[in-house]
mmCIF file of C-alpha atoms in Angstrom:
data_model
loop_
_atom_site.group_PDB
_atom_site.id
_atom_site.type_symbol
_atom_site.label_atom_id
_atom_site.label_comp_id
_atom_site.label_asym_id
_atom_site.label_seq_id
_atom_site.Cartn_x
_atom_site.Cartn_y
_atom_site.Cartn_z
ATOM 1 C CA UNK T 18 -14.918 -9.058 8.289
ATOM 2 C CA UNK T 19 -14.581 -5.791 10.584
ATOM 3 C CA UNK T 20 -15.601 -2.879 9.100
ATOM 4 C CA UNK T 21 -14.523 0.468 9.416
ATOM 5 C CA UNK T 22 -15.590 4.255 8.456
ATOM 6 C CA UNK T 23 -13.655 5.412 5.861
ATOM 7 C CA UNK T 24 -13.211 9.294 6.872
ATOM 8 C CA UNK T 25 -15.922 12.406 6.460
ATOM 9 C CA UNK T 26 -17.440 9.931 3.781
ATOM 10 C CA UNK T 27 -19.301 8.365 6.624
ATOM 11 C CA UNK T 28 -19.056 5.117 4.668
ATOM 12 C CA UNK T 29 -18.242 1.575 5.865
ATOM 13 C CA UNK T 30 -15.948 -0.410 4.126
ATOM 14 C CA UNK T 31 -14.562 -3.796 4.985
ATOM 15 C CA UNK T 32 -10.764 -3.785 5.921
ATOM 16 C CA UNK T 33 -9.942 -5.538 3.090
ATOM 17 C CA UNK T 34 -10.725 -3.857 -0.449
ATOM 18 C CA UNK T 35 -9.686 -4.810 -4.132
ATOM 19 C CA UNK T 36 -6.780 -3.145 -5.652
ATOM 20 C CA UNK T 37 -7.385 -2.123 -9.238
ATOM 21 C CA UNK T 38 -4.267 -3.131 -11.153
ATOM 22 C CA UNK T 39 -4.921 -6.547 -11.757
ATOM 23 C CA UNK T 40 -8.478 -5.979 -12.891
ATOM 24 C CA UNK T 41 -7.713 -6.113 -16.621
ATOM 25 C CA UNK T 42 -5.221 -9.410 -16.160
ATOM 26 C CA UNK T 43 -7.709 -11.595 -14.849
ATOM 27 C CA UNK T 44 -10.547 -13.476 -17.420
ATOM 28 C CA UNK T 45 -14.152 -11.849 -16.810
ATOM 29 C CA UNK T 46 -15.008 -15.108 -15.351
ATOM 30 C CA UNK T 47 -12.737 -15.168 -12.764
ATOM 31 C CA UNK T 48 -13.352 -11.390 -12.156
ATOM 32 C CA UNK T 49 -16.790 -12.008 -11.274
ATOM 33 C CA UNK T 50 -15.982 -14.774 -9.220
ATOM 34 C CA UNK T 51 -13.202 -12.477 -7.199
ATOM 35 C CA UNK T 52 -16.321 -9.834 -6.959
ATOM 36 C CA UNK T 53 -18.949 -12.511 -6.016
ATOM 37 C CA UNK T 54 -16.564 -13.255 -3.359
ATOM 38 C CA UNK T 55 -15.920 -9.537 -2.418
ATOM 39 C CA UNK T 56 -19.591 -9.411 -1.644
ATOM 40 C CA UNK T 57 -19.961 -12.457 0.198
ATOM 41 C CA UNK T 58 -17.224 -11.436 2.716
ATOM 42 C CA UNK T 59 -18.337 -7.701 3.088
ATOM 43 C CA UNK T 60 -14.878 -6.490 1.266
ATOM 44 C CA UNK T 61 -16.662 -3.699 -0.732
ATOM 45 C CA UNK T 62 -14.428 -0.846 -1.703
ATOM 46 C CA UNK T 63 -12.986 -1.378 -5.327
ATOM 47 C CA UNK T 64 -10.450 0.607 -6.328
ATOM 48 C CA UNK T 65 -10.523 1.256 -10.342
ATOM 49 C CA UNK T 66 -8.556 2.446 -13.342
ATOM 50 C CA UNK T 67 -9.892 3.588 -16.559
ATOM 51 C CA UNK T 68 -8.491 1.087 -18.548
ATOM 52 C CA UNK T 69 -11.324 -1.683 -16.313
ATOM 53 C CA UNK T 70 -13.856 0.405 -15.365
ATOM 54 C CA UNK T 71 -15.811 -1.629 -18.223
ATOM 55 C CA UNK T 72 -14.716 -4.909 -17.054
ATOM 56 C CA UNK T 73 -15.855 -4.200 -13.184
ATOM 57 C CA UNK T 74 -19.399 -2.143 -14.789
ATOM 58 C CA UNK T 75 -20.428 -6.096 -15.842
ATOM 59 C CA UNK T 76 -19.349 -7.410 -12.821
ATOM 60 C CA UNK T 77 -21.431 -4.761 -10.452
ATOM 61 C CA UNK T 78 -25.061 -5.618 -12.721
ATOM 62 C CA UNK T 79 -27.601 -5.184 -10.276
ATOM 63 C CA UNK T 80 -25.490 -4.362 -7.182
ATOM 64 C CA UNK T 81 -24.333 -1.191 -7.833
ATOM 65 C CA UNK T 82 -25.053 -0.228 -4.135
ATOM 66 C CA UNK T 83 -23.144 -2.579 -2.524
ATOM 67 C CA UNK T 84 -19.645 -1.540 -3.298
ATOM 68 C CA UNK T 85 -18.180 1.696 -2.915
ATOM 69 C CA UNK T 86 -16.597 2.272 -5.936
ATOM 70 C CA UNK T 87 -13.322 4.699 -6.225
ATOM 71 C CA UNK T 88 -11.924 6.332 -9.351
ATOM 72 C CA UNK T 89 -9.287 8.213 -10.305
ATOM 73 C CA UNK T 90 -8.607 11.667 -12.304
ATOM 74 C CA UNK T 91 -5.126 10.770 -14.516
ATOM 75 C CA UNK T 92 -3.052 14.022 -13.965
ATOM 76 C CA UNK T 93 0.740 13.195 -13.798
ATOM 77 C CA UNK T 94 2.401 12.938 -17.056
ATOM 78 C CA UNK T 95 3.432 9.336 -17.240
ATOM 79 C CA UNK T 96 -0.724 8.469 -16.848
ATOM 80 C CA UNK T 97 -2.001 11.321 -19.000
ATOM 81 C CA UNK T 98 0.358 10.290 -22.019
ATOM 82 C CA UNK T 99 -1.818 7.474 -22.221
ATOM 83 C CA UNK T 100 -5.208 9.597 -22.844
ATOM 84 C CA UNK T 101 -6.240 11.143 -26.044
ATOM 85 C CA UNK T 102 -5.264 14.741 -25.846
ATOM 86 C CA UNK T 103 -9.526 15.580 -25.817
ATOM 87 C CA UNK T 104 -10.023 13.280 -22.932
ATOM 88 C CA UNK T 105 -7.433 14.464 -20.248
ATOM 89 C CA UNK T 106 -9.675 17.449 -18.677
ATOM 90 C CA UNK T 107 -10.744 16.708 -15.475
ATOM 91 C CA UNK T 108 -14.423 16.942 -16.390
ATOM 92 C CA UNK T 109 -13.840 14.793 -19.473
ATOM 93 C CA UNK T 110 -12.628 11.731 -17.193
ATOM 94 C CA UNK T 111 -15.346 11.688 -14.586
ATOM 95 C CA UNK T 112 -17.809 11.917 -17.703
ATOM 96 C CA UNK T 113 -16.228 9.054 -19.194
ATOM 97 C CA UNK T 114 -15.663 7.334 -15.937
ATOM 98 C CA UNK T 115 -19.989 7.236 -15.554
ATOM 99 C CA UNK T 116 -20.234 6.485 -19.373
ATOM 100 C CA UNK T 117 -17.711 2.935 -18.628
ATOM 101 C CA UNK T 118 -18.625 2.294 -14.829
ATOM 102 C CA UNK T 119 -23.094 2.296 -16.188
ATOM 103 C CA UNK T 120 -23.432 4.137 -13.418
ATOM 104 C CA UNK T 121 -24.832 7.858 -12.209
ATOM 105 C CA UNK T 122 -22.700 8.596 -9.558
ATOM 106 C CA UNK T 123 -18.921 7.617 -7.862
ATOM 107 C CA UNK T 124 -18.056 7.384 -4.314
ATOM 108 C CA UNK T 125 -14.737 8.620 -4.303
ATOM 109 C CA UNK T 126 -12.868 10.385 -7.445
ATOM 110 C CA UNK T 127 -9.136 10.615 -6.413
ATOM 111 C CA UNK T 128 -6.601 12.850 -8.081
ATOM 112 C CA UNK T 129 -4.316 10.247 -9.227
ATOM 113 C CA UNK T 130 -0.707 10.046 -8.418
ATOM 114 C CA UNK T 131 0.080 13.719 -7.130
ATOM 115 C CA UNK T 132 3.975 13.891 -7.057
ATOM 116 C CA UNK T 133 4.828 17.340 -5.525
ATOM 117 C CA UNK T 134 3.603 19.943 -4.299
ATOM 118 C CA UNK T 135 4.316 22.312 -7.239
ATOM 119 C CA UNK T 136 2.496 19.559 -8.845
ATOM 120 C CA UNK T 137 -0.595 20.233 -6.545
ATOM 121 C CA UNK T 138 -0.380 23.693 -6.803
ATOM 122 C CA UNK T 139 -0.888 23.645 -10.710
ATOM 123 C CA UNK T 140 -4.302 21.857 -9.533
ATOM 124 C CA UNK T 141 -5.272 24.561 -7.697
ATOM 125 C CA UNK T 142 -5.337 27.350 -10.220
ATOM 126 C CA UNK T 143 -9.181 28.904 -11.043
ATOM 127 C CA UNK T 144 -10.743 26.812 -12.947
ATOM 128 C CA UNK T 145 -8.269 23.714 -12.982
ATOM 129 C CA UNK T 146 -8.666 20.376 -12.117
ATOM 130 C CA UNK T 147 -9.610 20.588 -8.324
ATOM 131 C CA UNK T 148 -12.534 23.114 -9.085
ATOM 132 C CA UNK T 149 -13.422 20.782 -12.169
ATOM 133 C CA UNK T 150 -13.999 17.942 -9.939
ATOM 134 C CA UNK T 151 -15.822 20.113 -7.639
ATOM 135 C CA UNK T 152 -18.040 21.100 -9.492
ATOM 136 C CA UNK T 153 -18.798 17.251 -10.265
ATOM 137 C CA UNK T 154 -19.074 16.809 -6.437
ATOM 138 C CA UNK T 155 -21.807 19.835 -6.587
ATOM 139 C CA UNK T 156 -23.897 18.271 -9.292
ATOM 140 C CA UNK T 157 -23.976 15.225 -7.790
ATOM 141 C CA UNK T 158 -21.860 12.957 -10.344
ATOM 142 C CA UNK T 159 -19.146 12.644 -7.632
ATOM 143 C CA UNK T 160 -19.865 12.254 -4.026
ATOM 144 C CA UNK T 161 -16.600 12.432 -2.139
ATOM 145 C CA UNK T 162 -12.743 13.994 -3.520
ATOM 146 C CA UNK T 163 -9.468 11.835 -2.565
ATOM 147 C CA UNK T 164 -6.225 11.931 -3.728
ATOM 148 C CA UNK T 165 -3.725 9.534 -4.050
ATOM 149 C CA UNK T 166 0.182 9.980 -3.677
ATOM 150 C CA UNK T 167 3.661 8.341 -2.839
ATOM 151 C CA UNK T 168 4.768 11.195 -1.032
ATOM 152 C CA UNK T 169 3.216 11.376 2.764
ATOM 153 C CA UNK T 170 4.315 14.761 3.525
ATOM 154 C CA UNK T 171 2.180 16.013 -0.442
ATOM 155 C CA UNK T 172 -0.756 14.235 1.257
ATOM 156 C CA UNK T 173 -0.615 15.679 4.691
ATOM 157 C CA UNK T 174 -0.545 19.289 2.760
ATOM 158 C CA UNK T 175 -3.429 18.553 0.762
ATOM 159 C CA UNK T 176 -5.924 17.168 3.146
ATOM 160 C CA UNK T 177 -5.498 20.331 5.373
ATOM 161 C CA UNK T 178 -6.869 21.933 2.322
ATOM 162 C CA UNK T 179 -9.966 20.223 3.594
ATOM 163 C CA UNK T 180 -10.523 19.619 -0.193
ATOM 164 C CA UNK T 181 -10.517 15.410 0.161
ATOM 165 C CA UNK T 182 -12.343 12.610 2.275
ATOM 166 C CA UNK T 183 -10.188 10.195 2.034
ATOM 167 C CA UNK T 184 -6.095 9.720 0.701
ATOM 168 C CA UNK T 185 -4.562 6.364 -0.989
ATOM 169 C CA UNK T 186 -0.748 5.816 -0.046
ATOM 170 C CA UNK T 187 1.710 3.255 0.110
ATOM 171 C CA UNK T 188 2.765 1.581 3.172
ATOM 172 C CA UNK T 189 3.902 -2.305 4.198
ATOM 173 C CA UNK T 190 6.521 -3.397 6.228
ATOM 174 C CA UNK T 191 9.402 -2.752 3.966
ATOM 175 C CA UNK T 192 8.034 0.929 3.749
ATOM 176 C CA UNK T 193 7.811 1.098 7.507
ATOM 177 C CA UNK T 194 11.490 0.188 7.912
ATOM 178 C CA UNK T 195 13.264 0.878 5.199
ATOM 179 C CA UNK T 196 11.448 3.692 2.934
ATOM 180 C CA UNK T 197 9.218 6.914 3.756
ATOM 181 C CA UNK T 198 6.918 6.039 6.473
ATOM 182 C CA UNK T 199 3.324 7.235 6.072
ATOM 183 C CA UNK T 200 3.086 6.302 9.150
ATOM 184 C CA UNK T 201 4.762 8.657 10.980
ATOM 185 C CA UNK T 202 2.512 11.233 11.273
ATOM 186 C CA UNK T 203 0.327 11.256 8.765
ATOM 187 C CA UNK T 204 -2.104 8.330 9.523
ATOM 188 C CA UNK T 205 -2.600 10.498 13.094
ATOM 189 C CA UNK T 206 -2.988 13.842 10.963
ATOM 190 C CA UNK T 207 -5.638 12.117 8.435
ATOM 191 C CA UNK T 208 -7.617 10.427 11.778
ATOM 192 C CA UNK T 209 -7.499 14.268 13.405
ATOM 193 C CA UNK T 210 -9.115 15.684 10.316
ATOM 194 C CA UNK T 211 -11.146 12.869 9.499
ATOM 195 C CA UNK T 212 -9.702 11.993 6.595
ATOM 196 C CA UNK T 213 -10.298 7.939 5.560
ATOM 197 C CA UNK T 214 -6.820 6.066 5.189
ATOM 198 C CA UNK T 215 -6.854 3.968 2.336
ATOM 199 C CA UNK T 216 -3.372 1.525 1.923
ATOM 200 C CA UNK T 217 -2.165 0.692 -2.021
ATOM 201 C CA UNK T 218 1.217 -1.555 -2.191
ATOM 202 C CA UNK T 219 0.529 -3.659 1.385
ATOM 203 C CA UNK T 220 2.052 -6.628 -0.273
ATOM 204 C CA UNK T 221 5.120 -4.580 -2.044
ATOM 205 C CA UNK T 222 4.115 -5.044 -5.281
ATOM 206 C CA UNK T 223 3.086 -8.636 -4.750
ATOM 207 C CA UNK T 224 6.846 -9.569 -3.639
ATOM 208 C CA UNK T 225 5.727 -10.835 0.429
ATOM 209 C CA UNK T 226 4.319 -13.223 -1.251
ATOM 210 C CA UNK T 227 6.210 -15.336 1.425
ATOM 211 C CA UNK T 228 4.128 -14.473 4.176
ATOM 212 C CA UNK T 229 1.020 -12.370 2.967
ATOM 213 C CA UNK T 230 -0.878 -13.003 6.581
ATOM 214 C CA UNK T 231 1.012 -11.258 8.449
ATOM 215 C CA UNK T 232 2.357 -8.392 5.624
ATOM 216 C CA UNK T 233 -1.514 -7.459 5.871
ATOM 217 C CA UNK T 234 -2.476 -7.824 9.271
ATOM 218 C CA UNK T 235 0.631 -5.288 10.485
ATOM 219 C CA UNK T 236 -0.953 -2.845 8.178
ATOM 220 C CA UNK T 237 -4.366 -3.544 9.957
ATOM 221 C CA UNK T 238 -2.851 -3.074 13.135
ATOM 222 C CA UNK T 239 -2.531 0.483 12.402
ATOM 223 C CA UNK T 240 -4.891 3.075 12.685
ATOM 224 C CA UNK T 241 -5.880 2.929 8.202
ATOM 225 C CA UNK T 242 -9.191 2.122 7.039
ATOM 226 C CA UNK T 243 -8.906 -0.363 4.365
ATOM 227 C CA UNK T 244 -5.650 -2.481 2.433
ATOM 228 C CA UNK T 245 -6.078 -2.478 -1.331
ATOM 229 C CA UNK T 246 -4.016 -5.493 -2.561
ATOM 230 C CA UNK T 247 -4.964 -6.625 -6.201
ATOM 231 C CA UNK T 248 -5.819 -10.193 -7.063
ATOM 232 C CA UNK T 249 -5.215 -12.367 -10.084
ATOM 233 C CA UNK T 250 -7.159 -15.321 -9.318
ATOM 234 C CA UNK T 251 -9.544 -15.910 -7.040
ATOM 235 C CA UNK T 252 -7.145 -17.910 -4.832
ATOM 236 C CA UNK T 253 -4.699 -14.999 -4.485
ATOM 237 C CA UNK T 254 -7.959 -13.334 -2.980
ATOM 238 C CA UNK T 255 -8.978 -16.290 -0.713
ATOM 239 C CA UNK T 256 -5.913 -15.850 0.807
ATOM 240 C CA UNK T 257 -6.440 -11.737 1.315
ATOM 241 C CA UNK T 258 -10.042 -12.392 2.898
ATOM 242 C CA UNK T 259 -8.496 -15.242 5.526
ATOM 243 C CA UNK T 260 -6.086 -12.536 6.907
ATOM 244 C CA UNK T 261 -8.792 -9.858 6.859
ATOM 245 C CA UNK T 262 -11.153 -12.899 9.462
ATOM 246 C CA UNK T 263 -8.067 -13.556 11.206
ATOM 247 C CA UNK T 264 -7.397 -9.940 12.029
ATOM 248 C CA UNK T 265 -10.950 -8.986 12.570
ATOM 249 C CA UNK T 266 -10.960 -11.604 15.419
ATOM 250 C CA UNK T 267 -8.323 -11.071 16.902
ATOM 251 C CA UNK T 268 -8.037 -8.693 20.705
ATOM 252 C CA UNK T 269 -6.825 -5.653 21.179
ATOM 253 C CA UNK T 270 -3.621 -6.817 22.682
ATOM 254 C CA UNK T 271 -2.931 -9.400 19.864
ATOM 255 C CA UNK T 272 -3.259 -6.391 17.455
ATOM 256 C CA UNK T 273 -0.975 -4.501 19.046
ATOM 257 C CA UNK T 274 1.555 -7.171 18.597
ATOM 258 C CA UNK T 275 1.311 -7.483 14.726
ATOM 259 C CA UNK T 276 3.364 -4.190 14.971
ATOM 260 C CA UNK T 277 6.271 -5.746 17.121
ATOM 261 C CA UNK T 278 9.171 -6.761 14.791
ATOM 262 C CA UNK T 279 9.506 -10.194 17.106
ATOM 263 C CA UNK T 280 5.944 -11.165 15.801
ATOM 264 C CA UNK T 281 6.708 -10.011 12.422
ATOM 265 C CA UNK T 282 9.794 -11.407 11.999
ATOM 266 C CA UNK T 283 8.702 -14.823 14.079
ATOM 267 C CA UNK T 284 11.628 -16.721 15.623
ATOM 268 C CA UNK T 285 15.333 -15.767 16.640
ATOM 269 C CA UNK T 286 16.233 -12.342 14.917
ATOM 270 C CA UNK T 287 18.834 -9.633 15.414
ATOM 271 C CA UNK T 288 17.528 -6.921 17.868
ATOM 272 C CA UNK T 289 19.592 -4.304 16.798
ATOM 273 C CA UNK T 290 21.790 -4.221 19.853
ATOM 274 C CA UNK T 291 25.020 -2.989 18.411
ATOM 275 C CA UNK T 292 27.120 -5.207 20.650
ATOM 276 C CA UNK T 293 28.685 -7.183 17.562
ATOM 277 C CA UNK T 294 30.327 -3.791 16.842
ATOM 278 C CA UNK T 295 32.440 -2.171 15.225
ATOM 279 C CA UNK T 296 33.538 -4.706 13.078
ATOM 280 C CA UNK T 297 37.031 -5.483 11.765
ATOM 281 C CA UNK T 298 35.957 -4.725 8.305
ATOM 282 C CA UNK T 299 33.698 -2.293 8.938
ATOM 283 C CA UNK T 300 30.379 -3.808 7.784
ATOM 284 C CA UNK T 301 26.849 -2.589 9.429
ATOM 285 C CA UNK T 302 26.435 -6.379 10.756
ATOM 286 C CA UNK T 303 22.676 -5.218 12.664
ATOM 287 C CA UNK T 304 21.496 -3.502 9.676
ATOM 288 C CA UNK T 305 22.982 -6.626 7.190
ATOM 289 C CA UNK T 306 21.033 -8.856 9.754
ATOM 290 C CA UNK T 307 17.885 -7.306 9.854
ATOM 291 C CA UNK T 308 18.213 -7.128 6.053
ATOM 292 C CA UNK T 309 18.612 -10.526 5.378
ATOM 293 C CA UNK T 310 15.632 -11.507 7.980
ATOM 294 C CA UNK T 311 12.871 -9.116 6.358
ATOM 295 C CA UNK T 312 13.969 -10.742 2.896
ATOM 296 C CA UNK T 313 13.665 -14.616 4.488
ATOM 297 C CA UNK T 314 10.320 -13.901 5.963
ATOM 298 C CA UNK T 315 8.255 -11.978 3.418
ATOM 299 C CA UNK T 316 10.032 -13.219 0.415
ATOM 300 C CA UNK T 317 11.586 -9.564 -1.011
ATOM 301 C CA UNK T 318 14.481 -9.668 -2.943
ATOM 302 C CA UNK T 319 14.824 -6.731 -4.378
ATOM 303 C CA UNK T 320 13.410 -4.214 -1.914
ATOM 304 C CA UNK T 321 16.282 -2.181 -1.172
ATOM 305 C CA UNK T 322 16.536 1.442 -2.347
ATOM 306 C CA UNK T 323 19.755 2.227 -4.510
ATOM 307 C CA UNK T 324 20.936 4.631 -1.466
ATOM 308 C CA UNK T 325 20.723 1.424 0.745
ATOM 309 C CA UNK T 326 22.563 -0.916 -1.361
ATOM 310 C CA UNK T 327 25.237 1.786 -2.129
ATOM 311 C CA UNK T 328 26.003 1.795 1.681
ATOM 312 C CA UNK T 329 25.836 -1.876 2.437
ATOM 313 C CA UNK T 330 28.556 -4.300 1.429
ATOM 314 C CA UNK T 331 29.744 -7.580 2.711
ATOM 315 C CA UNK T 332 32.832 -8.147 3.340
ATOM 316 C CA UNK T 333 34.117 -12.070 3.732
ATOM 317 C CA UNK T 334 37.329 -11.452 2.589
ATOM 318 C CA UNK T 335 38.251 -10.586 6.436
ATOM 319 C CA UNK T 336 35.430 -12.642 8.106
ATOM 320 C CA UNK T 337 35.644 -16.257 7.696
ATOM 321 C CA UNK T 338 38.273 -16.672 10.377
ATOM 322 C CA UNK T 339 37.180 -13.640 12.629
ATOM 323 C CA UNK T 340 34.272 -14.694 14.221
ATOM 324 C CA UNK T 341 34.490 -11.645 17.135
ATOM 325 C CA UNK T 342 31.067 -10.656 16.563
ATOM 326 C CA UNK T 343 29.564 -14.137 17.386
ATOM 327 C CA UNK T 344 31.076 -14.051 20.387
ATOM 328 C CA UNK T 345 29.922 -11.026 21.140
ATOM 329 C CA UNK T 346 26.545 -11.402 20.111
ATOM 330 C CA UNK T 347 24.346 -12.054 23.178
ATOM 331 C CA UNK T 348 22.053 -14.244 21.670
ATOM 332 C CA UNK T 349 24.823 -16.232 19.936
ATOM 333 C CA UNK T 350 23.010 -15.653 16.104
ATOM 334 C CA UNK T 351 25.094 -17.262 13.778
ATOM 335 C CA UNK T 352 26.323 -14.254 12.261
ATOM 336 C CA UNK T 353 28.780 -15.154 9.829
ATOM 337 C CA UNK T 354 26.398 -17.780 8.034
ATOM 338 C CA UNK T 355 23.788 -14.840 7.611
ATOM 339 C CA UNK T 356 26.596 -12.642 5.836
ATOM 340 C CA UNK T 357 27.037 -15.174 3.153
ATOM 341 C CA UNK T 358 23.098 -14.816 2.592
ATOM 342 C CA UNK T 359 23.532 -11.214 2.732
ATOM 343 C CA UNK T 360 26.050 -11.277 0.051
ATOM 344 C CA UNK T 361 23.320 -12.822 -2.104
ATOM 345 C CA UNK T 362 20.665 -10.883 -1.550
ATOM 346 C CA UNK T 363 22.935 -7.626 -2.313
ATOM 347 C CA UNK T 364 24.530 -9.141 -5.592
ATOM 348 C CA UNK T 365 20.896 -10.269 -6.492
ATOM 349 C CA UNK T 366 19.831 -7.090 -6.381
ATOM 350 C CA UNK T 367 22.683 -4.719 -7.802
#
C-alpha cells in the first residue's frame, strides 16, 4: 500500500486508515482480526473515540509502535454532554485517553468537531483548551495537535495559527459536487503549510456502498494523506485495502482520471451541456440528470441537502408527450425515462 507523510508530523501512514466509529459495533474478535489485517497491509493510522479507546488498547498488545494512533479532545456540546461534568477539561481527556489507550504517549490529539470560528476562539482564551493540550504536547504525553471540523473555511483559519499538524474533514464525491468542497482550496493551503490531510466520511456515511472502489480512489487522487472509512467486519475492510492496492498501483495519468466525472460516473452520462434547455415546464433537466446518475452509481439515496431538494422538482404532468429535450440532446440520453427515476429518488428522500 503507498504510503504517504502525513504533514509536519513527519510520519508515514498508509493511504488507507481505520475510521473510529465502528470500533465499538464490531465483536473484539473481529476487531483484532480488522487490526491484524491493518498491520499486514501497512494501513496504520487509527482514528479513535473515547468510548473504544479500551477496545483498540487490547488490540495494539505488543505493537504499540506500529500504528499511529489519533485521539480526540470532546469540545462541542453535543460530544461533551456525554462526559461527566469532572472529565470534560482538556487535560482531564488526554489523561484519561493514556489511562484507556495503556499507553504513554499519542500521535495526534485532535480538537474534536470545531463548528465555528467563535467556537475556536473560545479555545483560544489563556489557559483554555488549546494551551491545555499544549502543554500535553510539551511534556511529552501528546506528540502532534490536529483538529477536526465540517467546516473547510474553520480549518483553513486554524492551521494558519500554526497550532496543528494535521486536520480531519469530510470530503467524497457527493461533497465534491453537491456540498462544501474541502477541496477547493484548502487541501492546497494545508500542503503549503504542511499540514497532513486526513479524509473522515469518504464513503458518505457508508451510503456508496454501490461502488466503494472508486468512491475511495477519487479521494486518493487528490492531494490528502490518508481516507478514514470505518469497518464492521473484516470483509467491509477487505474491500477498503483492495482499493487502497489498486490505487497505489496505478500511474500518474490513471490517477488523474479517477477525478474525471466520465470515469466516475462510468458509461453514457449527461455532460451538463444545457442544450435540452429551457424546458417547457421548467425543470433543471442537467442537474435532475446528473442527480439521478451519482445516486445509480454509488448507491445514495438520500444525499441531497434540503436547499437542493427544495429547488428540484419533476414535472411529468407536461412531459410524457413532449419529448423536445431528447431531441435535442446530442447524445440522444433517454431523458424522459431518467425523470421518472428522478421523481423517485426526490419523493424518497422528502
Amino acid at each position: 500500500m503507498e504510503k504517504r507523510i502525513l504533514g509536519k508530523t513527519g510520519l508515514e501512514v498508509g493511504i488507507l486508515g481505520l475510521g473510529g466509529a465502528n470500533h465499538n459495533r464490531v465483536s473484539p474478535e473481529e476487531l483484532m482480526y480488522i487490526i491484524d489485517r491493518a498491520e499486514e497491509v501497512g494501513a496504520n493510522c487509527l482514528d479513535l473515540y473515547w468510548n473504544c479507546e479500551e477496545l483498540i488498547a487490547k488490540t495494539l498488545q505488543g505493537r504499540r509502535d506500529k500504528f499511529v494512533l489519533m485521539s480526540k479532545i470532546e469540545i462541542s456540546p453535543g460530544q461533551v454532554d456525554n462526559l461527566p461534568e469532572e472529565k470534560r477539561d482538556a487535560t482531564v481527556q488526554i489523561e484519561e485517553s493514556l489511562r484507556r489507550l495503556s499507553t504513554d504517549y499519542i500521535d495526534v490529539c485532535q480538537l474534536h468537531y470545531v463548528t465555528g470560528d467563535t467556537a475556536f476562539d473560545n479555545l483560544r482564551v489563556p489557559e483554555g483548551t488549546i494551551d491545555k493540550m499544549l502543554k500535553a504536547q510539551k511534556e511529552g504525553k501528546v506528540r502532534f495537535l490536529g483538529i477536526t471540523s465540517h467546516h473547510p473555511t474553520v480549518l483553513a483559519r486554524a492551521i494558519k495559527t500554526g497550532y496543528f499538524a494535521t486536520l480531519m474533514v469530510p470530503f467524497n464525491v457527493v461533497r465534491r459536487q453537491f456540498g462544501q468542497d474541502a477541496s477547493l482550496g484548502l487541501f492546497e493551503l494545508a500542503q503549503r503549510l504542511n499540514v497532513g490531510v486526513v479524509i473522515m466520511k469518504p464513503i458518505a456515511y457508508g451510503r456508496m456502498y454501490s461502488n466503494i472502489p472508486r468512491a475511495l480512489q477519487f479521494i486518493w487522487a487528490h492531494p490528502v494523506t490518508v481516507a478514514i472509512p470505518g469497518a464492521t467486519s473484516l470483509a467491509q475492510w477487505n474491500l477498503d485495502i483492495s482499493a487502497a492496492q489498486q490505487f497505489s498501483a496505478m500511474t500518474a495519468e490513471e490517477r488523474k482520471r479517477c477525478r474525471d466525472e466520465a470515469w466516475l460516473l462510468q458509461s453514457n452520462y449527461c455532460t451538463g451541456c444545457g442544450y435540452c434547455l429551457p424546458c417547457p415546464a421548467e425543470m433543471n433537466l442537467p442537474e435532475l440528470m446528473r442527480m439521478e446518475r451519482y445516486t445509480e452509481v454509488f448507491g445514495l439515496t438520500e444525499w441531497l441537502s434540503e436547499e437542493r431538494v427544495g429547488k428540484l422538482f419533476v414535472d411529468m404532468s407536461r412531459c410524457e408527450n413532449c419529448g423536445i429535450c431528447e431531441e435535442r440532446c446530442p447524445k440522444d440520453l433517454p431523458i424522459r425515462e431518467s425523470l421518472k427515476n428522478c421523481l423517485n429518488i426526490l419523493q424518497k428522500r422528502r
